[in-house]
mmCIF file of C-alpha atoms and ligand atoms in Angstrom:
data_model
loop_
_atom_site.group_PDB
_atom_site.id
_atom_site.type_symbol
_atom_site.label_atom_id
_atom_site.label_comp_id
_atom_site.label_asym_id
_atom_site.label_seq_id
_atom_site.Cartn_x
_atom_site.Cartn_y
_atom_site.Cartn_z
ATOM 1 C CA MET A 174 125.129 104.030 120.742
ATOM 2 C CA ILE A 175 128.609 105.228 119.917
ATOM 3 C CA LEU A 176 131.124 102.474 119.250
ATOM 4 C CA VAL A 177 134.816 103.248 119.273
ATOM 5 C CA ASP A 178 136.880 100.458 117.777
ATOM 6 C CA ARG A 179 140.676 100.445 117.633
ATOM 7 C CA LEU A 180 140.852 104.227 117.509
ATOM 8 C CA ASP A 181 144.229 105.841 116.858
ATOM 9 C CA VAL A 182 144.831 109.593 116.802
ATOM 10 C CA THR A 183 148.173 111.107 115.839
ATOM 11 C CA LEU A 184 148.675 114.874 116.117
ATOM 12 C CA SER A 185 151.852 116.667 115.014
ATOM 13 C CA GLY A 186 153.530 113.271 114.588
ATOM 14 C CA LYS A 187 152.704 112.247 118.170
ATOM 15 C CA LYS A 188 150.399 109.331 118.981
ATOM 16 C CA ILE A 189 147.759 110.779 121.305
ATOM 17 C CA LEU A 190 145.153 107.989 121.392
ATOM 18 C CA ASN A 191 146.363 104.438 121.022
ATOM 19 C CA ASP A 192 144.233 101.442 120.004
ATOM 20 C CA LEU A 193 141.263 102.642 121.991
ATOM 21 C CA SER A 194 138.011 100.682 122.069
ATOM 22 C CA LEU A 195 134.919 101.530 124.083
ATOM 23 C CA SER A 196 131.185 101.973 123.848
ATOM 24 C CA ILE A 197 128.973 104.896 124.856
ATOM 25 C CA PRO A 198 125.316 103.952 125.369
ATOM 26 C CA ASP A 199 122.506 106.349 124.453
ATOM 27 C CA GLY A 200 120.725 108.329 127.168
ATOM 28 C CA VAL A 201 123.450 107.699 129.724
ATOM 29 C CA TRP A 202 125.981 110.036 131.377
ATOM 30 C CA SER A 203 129.508 108.749 130.756
ATOM 31 C CA CYS A 204 132.507 110.429 132.340
ATOM 32 C CA LEU A 205 136.135 110.290 131.184
ATOM 33 C CA VAL A 206 138.602 110.389 134.056
ATOM 34 C CA GLY A 207 142.372 110.154 134.143
ATOM 35 C CA PRO A 208 145.455 112.271 134.741
ATOM 36 C CA ASN A 209 146.407 115.336 132.690
ATOM 37 C CA GLY A 210 147.583 114.375 129.224
ATOM 38 C CA ALA A 211 145.641 111.072 129.203
ATOM 39 C CA GLY A 212 143.839 112.094 126.010
ATOM 40 C CA LYS A 213 140.398 112.967 127.403
ATOM 41 C CA THR A 214 139.959 116.244 125.530
ATOM 42 C CA THR A 215 141.219 114.638 122.326
ATOM 43 C CA LEU A 216 138.679 111.829 122.667
ATOM 44 C CA LEU A 217 135.848 114.373 123.173
ATOM 45 C CA LYS A 218 136.917 116.135 119.959
ATOM 46 C CA VAL A 219 136.896 112.835 118.082
ATOM 47 C CA LEU A 220 133.354 112.159 119.345
ATOM 48 C CA LEU A 221 132.384 115.634 118.137
ATOM 49 C CA GLY A 222 133.558 114.566 114.690
ATOM 50 C CA ASN A 223 136.164 117.228 113.987
ATOM 51 C CA THR A 224 139.459 115.444 114.669
ATOM 52 C CA PRO A 225 141.002 113.058 112.115
ATOM 53 C CA TYR A 226 141.429 109.479 113.305
ATOM 54 C CA SER A 227 142.059 105.971 112.111
ATOM 55 C CA GLY A 228 140.045 102.988 113.270
ATOM 56 C CA SER A 229 136.315 103.325 113.626
ATOM 57 C CA VAL A 230 134.034 105.650 115.618
ATOM 58 C CA THR A 231 130.397 105.097 114.741
ATOM 59 C CA SER A 232 127.218 106.728 115.989
ATOM 60 C CA ASN A 233 124.206 104.561 115.194
ATOM 61 C CA GLY A 234 126.344 102.727 112.639
ATOM 62 C CA GLU A 235 127.718 105.770 110.820
ATOM 63 C CA GLU A 236 131.302 107.071 111.047
ATOM 64 C CA VAL A 237 131.151 110.313 113.066
ATOM 65 C CA PHE A 238 133.304 112.401 110.703
ATOM 66 C CA ARG A 239 130.826 111.654 107.914
ATOM 67 C CA SER A 240 127.528 112.010 109.770
ATOM 68 C CA HIS A 241 126.632 115.667 109.321
ATOM 69 C CA GLN A 242 123.049 115.177 110.485
ATOM 70 C CA ARG A 243 124.061 114.611 114.088
ATOM 71 C CA ASN A 244 123.120 117.342 116.545
ATOM 72 C CA VAL A 245 126.021 117.386 118.990
ATOM 73 C CA ALA A 246 126.751 120.212 121.441
ATOM 74 C CA PHE A 247 130.299 120.790 122.631
ATOM 75 C CA VAL A 248 131.134 122.826 125.743
ATOM 76 C CA PRO A 249 134.902 123.411 125.596
ATOM 77 C CA GLN A 250 137.063 124.148 128.605
ATOM 78 C CA GLN A 251 138.205 127.458 127.131
ATOM 79 C CA PRO A 252 135.407 128.759 124.946
ATOM 80 C CA HIS A 253 135.783 131.502 122.398
ATOM 81 C CA ILE A 254 133.260 134.194 123.379
ATOM 82 C CA PRO A 255 132.537 136.817 120.699
ATOM 83 C CA GLN A 256 133.164 140.411 121.884
ATOM 84 C CA GLY A 257 130.160 142.440 123.013
ATOM 85 C CA ILE A 258 127.673 139.545 123.033
ATOM 86 C CA THR A 259 124.942 139.360 125.690
ATOM 87 C CA VAL A 260 123.804 136.259 127.549
ATOM 88 C CA ALA A 261 120.537 136.102 125.580
ATOM 89 C CA GLU A 262 122.346 136.520 122.254
ATOM 90 C CA TYR A 263 124.918 133.895 123.137
ATOM 91 C CA VAL A 264 122.252 131.360 124.163
ATOM 92 C CA THR A 265 120.329 132.148 120.972
ATOM 93 C CA LEU A 266 123.420 131.110 118.970
ATOM 94 C CA GLY A 267 122.433 127.580 119.965
ATOM 95 C CA ARG A 268 119.383 127.924 117.659
ATOM 96 C CA ALA A 269 121.354 129.329 114.694
ATOM 97 C CA LYS A 270 121.708 125.986 112.921
ATOM 98 C CA LYS A 271 117.954 125.279 113.190
ATOM 99 C CA ASP A 272 116.513 128.730 112.488
ATOM 100 C CA GLY A 273 119.288 130.749 110.896
ATOM 101 C CA TRP A 274 120.869 133.633 112.830
ATOM 102 C CA GLY A 275 118.466 136.476 113.662
ATOM 103 C CA ASN A 276 115.509 134.440 112.498
ATOM 104 C CA GLU A 277 114.341 132.586 115.606
ATOM 105 C CA SER A 278 110.932 130.978 115.483
ATOM 106 C CA ALA A 279 108.360 131.625 118.221
ATOM 107 C CA ASN A 280 109.107 128.094 119.456
ATOM 108 C CA SER A 281 112.796 128.899 119.727
ATOM 109 C CA ARG A 282 112.122 132.075 121.663
ATOM 110 C CA ALA A 283 109.907 130.182 124.110
ATOM 111 C CA LEU A 284 112.555 127.492 124.481
ATOM 112 C CA ILE A 285 115.280 130.056 125.158
ATOM 113 C CA ALA A 286 113.140 131.732 127.837
ATOM 114 C CA GLU A 287 112.617 128.321 129.455
ATOM 115 C CA ILE A 288 116.349 127.532 129.371
ATOM 116 C CA LEU A 289 117.303 130.936 130.828
ATOM 117 C CA GLU A 290 114.887 130.180 133.659
ATOM 118 C CA LEU A 291 116.245 126.669 134.206
ATOM 119 C CA THR A 292 119.859 127.849 134.328
ATOM 120 C CA HIS A 293 118.992 130.827 136.589
ATOM 121 C CA LEU A 294 120.137 133.313 133.953
ATOM 122 C CA TYR A 295 116.819 135.015 133.363
ATOM 123 C CA GLY A 296 117.608 138.200 135.297
ATOM 124 C CA MET A 297 120.944 138.666 133.584
ATOM 125 C CA HIS A 298 120.043 137.953 129.959
ATOM 126 C CA LYS A 299 121.054 141.481 128.903
ATOM 127 C CA GLN A 300 124.488 141.334 130.526
ATOM 128 C CA LEU A 301 127.656 140.912 128.490
ATOM 129 C CA VAL A 302 129.005 137.362 128.651
ATOM 130 C CA SER A 303 132.522 138.786 129.068
ATOM 131 C CA HIS A 304 131.417 140.426 132.359
ATOM 132 C CA LEU A 305 130.056 137.269 133.992
ATOM 133 C CA SER A 306 131.587 135.378 136.897
ATOM 134 C CA GLY A 307 132.990 131.877 136.300
ATOM 135 C CA GLY A 308 129.798 130.182 137.471
ATOM 136 C CA GLU A 309 127.504 132.420 135.396
ATOM 137 C CA MET A 310 129.732 131.931 132.341
ATOM 138 C CA GLN A 311 129.610 128.144 132.683
ATOM 139 C CA ARG A 312 125.816 128.255 133.040
ATOM 140 C CA THR A 313 125.662 130.400 129.910
ATOM 141 C CA LEU A 314 127.743 127.879 127.943
ATOM 142 C CA ILE A 315 125.486 125.092 129.076
ATOM 143 C CA ALA A 316 122.374 127.140 128.302
ATOM 144 C CA ARG A 317 123.605 127.597 124.726
ATOM 145 C CA ALA A 318 124.231 123.838 124.475
ATOM 146 C CA LEU A 319 120.689 123.170 125.778
ATOM 147 C CA ALA A 320 119.227 125.603 123.225
ATOM 148 C CA GLN A 321 120.690 123.387 120.530
ATOM 149 C CA GLU A 322 118.432 120.509 121.774
ATOM 150 C CA PRO A 323 121.295 118.121 121.130
ATOM 151 C CA GLU A 324 121.136 114.330 121.073
ATOM 152 C CA LEU A 325 124.639 114.285 122.554
ATOM 153 C CA ILE A 326 126.351 116.875 124.733
ATOM 154 C CA LEU A 327 130.124 116.799 125.218
ATOM 155 C CA LEU A 328 131.600 118.810 128.097
ATOM 156 C CA ASP A 329 135.271 119.339 128.860
ATOM 157 C CA GLU A 330 135.835 119.897 132.601
ATOM 158 C CA PRO A 331 132.508 121.711 133.071
ATOM 159 C CA THR A 332 133.065 122.291 136.791
ATOM 160 C CA SER A 333 136.770 123.004 137.083
ATOM 161 C CA ALA A 334 136.362 126.803 137.400
ATOM 162 C CA LEU A 335 133.466 126.682 139.858
ATOM 163 C CA ASP A 336 133.038 126.780 143.625
ATOM 164 C CA LEU A 337 131.423 123.770 145.318
ATOM 165 C CA HIS A 338 127.909 125.201 145.282
ATOM 166 C CA HIS A 339 128.027 126.141 141.595
ATOM 167 C CA GLN A 340 129.546 122.778 140.662
ATOM 168 C CA ILE A 341 126.449 121.036 142.011
ATOM 169 C CA GLU A 342 124.137 123.560 140.325
ATOM 170 C CA VAL A 343 125.736 123.013 136.915
ATOM 171 C CA LEU A 344 125.809 119.239 137.291
ATOM 172 C CA ASN A 345 122.152 119.222 138.399
ATOM 173 C CA ASN A 346 121.281 121.067 135.184
ATOM 174 C CA LEU A 347 123.056 118.386 133.195
ATOM 175 C CA GLN A 348 121.346 115.625 135.138
ATOM 176 C CA PHE A 349 117.987 117.231 134.330
ATOM 177 C CA LEU A 350 118.938 116.963 130.664
ATOM 178 C CA GLN A 351 120.133 113.388 130.924
ATOM 179 C CA GLU A 352 116.902 112.380 132.641
ATOM 180 C CA ARG A 353 115.146 113.652 129.518
ATOM 181 C CA GLY A 354 117.069 111.261 127.294
ATOM 182 C CA VAL A 355 120.137 113.254 126.213
ATOM 183 C CA THR A 356 123.428 111.369 126.076
ATOM 184 C CA ILE A 357 126.184 113.113 128.053
ATOM 185 C CA VAL A 358 129.929 112.590 127.841
ATOM 186 C CA SER A 359 131.994 114.771 130.144
ATOM 187 C CA THR A 360 135.528 114.865 131.427
ATOM 188 C CA MET A 361 135.920 115.613 135.118
ATOM 189 C CA HIS A 362 138.969 115.987 137.330
ATOM 190 C CA ASP A 363 136.885 115.602 140.451
ATOM 191 C CA ILE A 364 136.266 111.861 140.592
ATOM 192 C CA THR A 365 133.982 112.210 143.618
ATOM 193 C CA LEU A 366 131.649 114.353 141.498
ATOM 194 C CA ALA A 367 132.019 111.958 138.564
ATOM 195 C CA ALA A 368 130.839 109.114 140.808
ATOM 196 C CA MET A 369 127.903 111.240 142.061
ATOM 197 C CA TYR A 370 126.537 112.007 138.606
ATOM 198 C CA ALA A 371 127.853 109.684 135.895
ATOM 199 C CA GLU A 372 126.405 106.230 135.411
ATOM 200 C CA ARG A 373 129.460 105.057 133.511
ATOM 201 C CA ILE A 374 133.110 105.910 133.997
ATOM 202 C CA ILE A 375 135.878 105.459 131.444
ATOM 203 C CA VAL A 376 139.375 105.467 132.939
ATOM 204 C CA MET A 377 142.134 106.738 130.653
ATOM 205 C CA GLN A 378 145.889 106.920 130.953
ATOM 206 C CA SER A 379 148.521 107.701 128.299
ATOM 207 C CA GLY A 380 146.103 107.576 125.387
ATOM 208 C CA ARG A 381 144.606 104.245 126.374
ATOM 209 C CA VAL A 382 141.457 103.035 128.150
ATOM 210 C CA LEU A 383 142.336 101.150 131.345
ATOM 211 C CA ALA A 384 138.733 100.392 132.329
ATOM 212 C CA GLU A 385 135.157 101.272 131.458
ATOM 213 C CA GLY A 386 131.903 100.332 133.128
ATOM 214 C CA ASP A 387 129.404 101.014 135.858
ATOM 215 C CA ALA A 388 130.576 104.082 137.816
ATOM 216 C CA GLN A 389 130.197 102.517 141.271
ATOM 217 C CA GLU A 390 132.278 99.485 140.243
ATOM 218 C CA ILE A 391 134.973 101.494 138.483
ATOM 219 C CA ILE A 392 135.447 103.792 141.491
ATOM 220 C CA HIS A 393 136.607 100.842 143.576
ATOM 221 C CA SER A 394 138.688 99.228 140.820
ATOM 222 C CA ALA A 395 142.443 98.646 140.748
ATOM 223 C CA GLU A 396 142.533 100.272 137.289
ATOM 224 C CA LEU A 397 141.398 103.637 138.652
ATOM 225 C CA ARG A 398 144.205 103.590 141.247
ATOM 226 C CA LYS A 399 146.655 102.503 138.552
ATOM 227 C CA ALA A 400 145.659 105.405 136.290
ATOM 228 C CA PHE A 401 146.711 107.753 139.108
ATOM 229 C CA ASP A 402 149.835 105.721 140.019
ATOM 230 C CA ASP A 403 148.146 104.637 143.260
ATOM 231 C CA ARG A 404 148.193 108.199 144.546
ATOM 232 C CA ILE A 405 144.499 108.356 145.464
ATOM 233 C CA ASN A 406 142.429 107.186 148.412
ATOM 234 C CA VAL A 407 138.866 105.989 147.949
ATOM 235 C CA PHE A 408 136.668 106.337 151.050
ATOM 236 C CA THR A 409 133.017 105.414 151.461
ATOM 237 C CA LEU A 410 130.705 107.681 153.446
ATOM 238 C CA ASP A 411 128.056 106.208 155.774
ATOM 239 C CA SER A 412 125.528 106.973 153.049
ATOM 240 C CA GLY A 413 127.457 104.634 150.726
ATOM 241 C CA ARG A 414 128.711 107.500 148.583
ATOM 242 C CA PRO A 415 132.379 107.217 147.531
ATOM 243 C CA VAL A 416 134.816 110.096 148.097
ATOM 244 C CA ILE A 417 138.127 110.176 146.233
ATOM 245 C CA VAL A 418 141.008 112.309 147.477
ATOM 246 C CA ALA A 419 144.694 112.615 146.586
ATOM 247 C CA LYS A 420 147.249 110.995 148.901
ATOM 248 C CA LYS A 421 149.849 113.147 150.627
ATOM 249 C CA ASP A 422 153.251 111.593 151.273
ATOM 250 C CA GLY A 423 151.886 108.163 150.311
ATOM 251 C CA LYS A 424 148.969 108.301 152.775
HETATM 252 P P1 ADP B 7 143.742 115.487 128.654
HETATM 253 O O1 ADP B 7 142.513 116.225 128.215
HETATM 254 O O2 ADP B 7 143.467 114.116 129.200
HETATM 255 O O3 ADP B 7 144.580 116.282 129.612
HETATM 256 P P2 ADP B 7 144.620 115.935 125.926
HETATM 257 O O4 ADP B 7 143.703 115.182 125.027
HETATM 258 O O5 ADP B 7 144.426 117.395 126.017
HETATM 259 O O6 ADP B 7 144.649 115.246 127.366
HETATM 260 O O7 ADP B 7 146.111 115.711 125.447
HETATM 261 C C1 ADP B 7 146.716 114.431 125.395
HETATM 262 C C2 ADP B 7 148.152 114.596 124.930
HETATM 263 O O8 ADP B 7 148.139 115.031 123.582
HETATM 264 C C3 ADP B 7 148.956 115.617 125.701
HETATM 265 O O9 ADP B 7 150.248 115.117 125.894
HETATM 266 C C4 ADP B 7 148.944 116.834 124.788
HETATM 267 O O10 ADP B 7 150.105 117.591 124.960
HETATM 268 C C5 ADP B 7 148.913 116.188 123.421
HETATM 269 N N1 ADP B 7 148.255 117.014 122.384
HETATM 270 C C6 ADP B 7 147.003 117.494 122.415
HETATM 271 N N2 ADP B 7 146.698 118.181 121.295
HETATM 272 C C7 ADP B 7 147.824 118.139 120.536
HETATM 273 C C8 ADP B 7 148.180 118.671 119.247
HETATM 274 N N3 ADP B 7 147.305 119.382 118.527
HETATM 275 N N4 ADP B 7 149.430 118.413 118.779
HETATM 276 C C9 ADP B 7 150.295 117.692 119.508
HETATM 277 N N5 ADP B 7 150.025 117.163 120.715
HETATM 278 C C10 ADP B 7 148.824 117.379 121.231
HETATM 279 MG MG1 MG B 8 141.736 118.013 128.817
#
């Protein structure tokens, strides 16, 4: 369990996160939603443990910036991809902390083969990452994160560059992971997708948390509308599934 208590983050003299308190249960998929500039990416970086903060952010009772034993994978929105690296090499980077670079164990090699299969990258493992399409690139980033066998995986807008089909494919991969006990925290602009996959939703606006809780309850809450200045419509399909779309001219 991660507990965030009265978190403040100030960057370049500007308060980015303001008196934020929330909890992130283990083994659950939590999704941060809110307008641009709400502080979602900043909160992910705090959870990763590499952004200075005041207040308290503990993982199993230990402040995150001090707990170096944690195995946390981070999939950034704009990753830095080393020049000339192949898919297989990039995914293998996920094992570097465990095995040392260039020194993969037989177990690691078997795991990587399994992950390449799962993420449908097996046939393209020799291709350069820089030559991949958006969907293949995102699958490669996630494959590297999986290779790390993390306890927590943080993803910043994992589907924003993908077409509808590839969005579902990537999110299904993450769900597979979550069903095996990994804790997931993602940001997602598409609230319909957030409601389809996340069990918990955290609504943010202007560096604050407006609401957190069960995804299906939050989707229908006044706080979600408020976060988007009441410029969204929430519909419910016959199947019971919520669909969230932007209003046009107030309708
Ligand atoms: P979101 O991911 O919800 O769009 P961010 O966490 O990226 O929001 O940013 C929240 C706010 O903090 C924005 O107004 C952004 O401009 C500002 N911000 C982010 N990083 C820095 C930084 N290093 N220095 C100053 N301001 C920053
Ligand atoms: Mg962001």
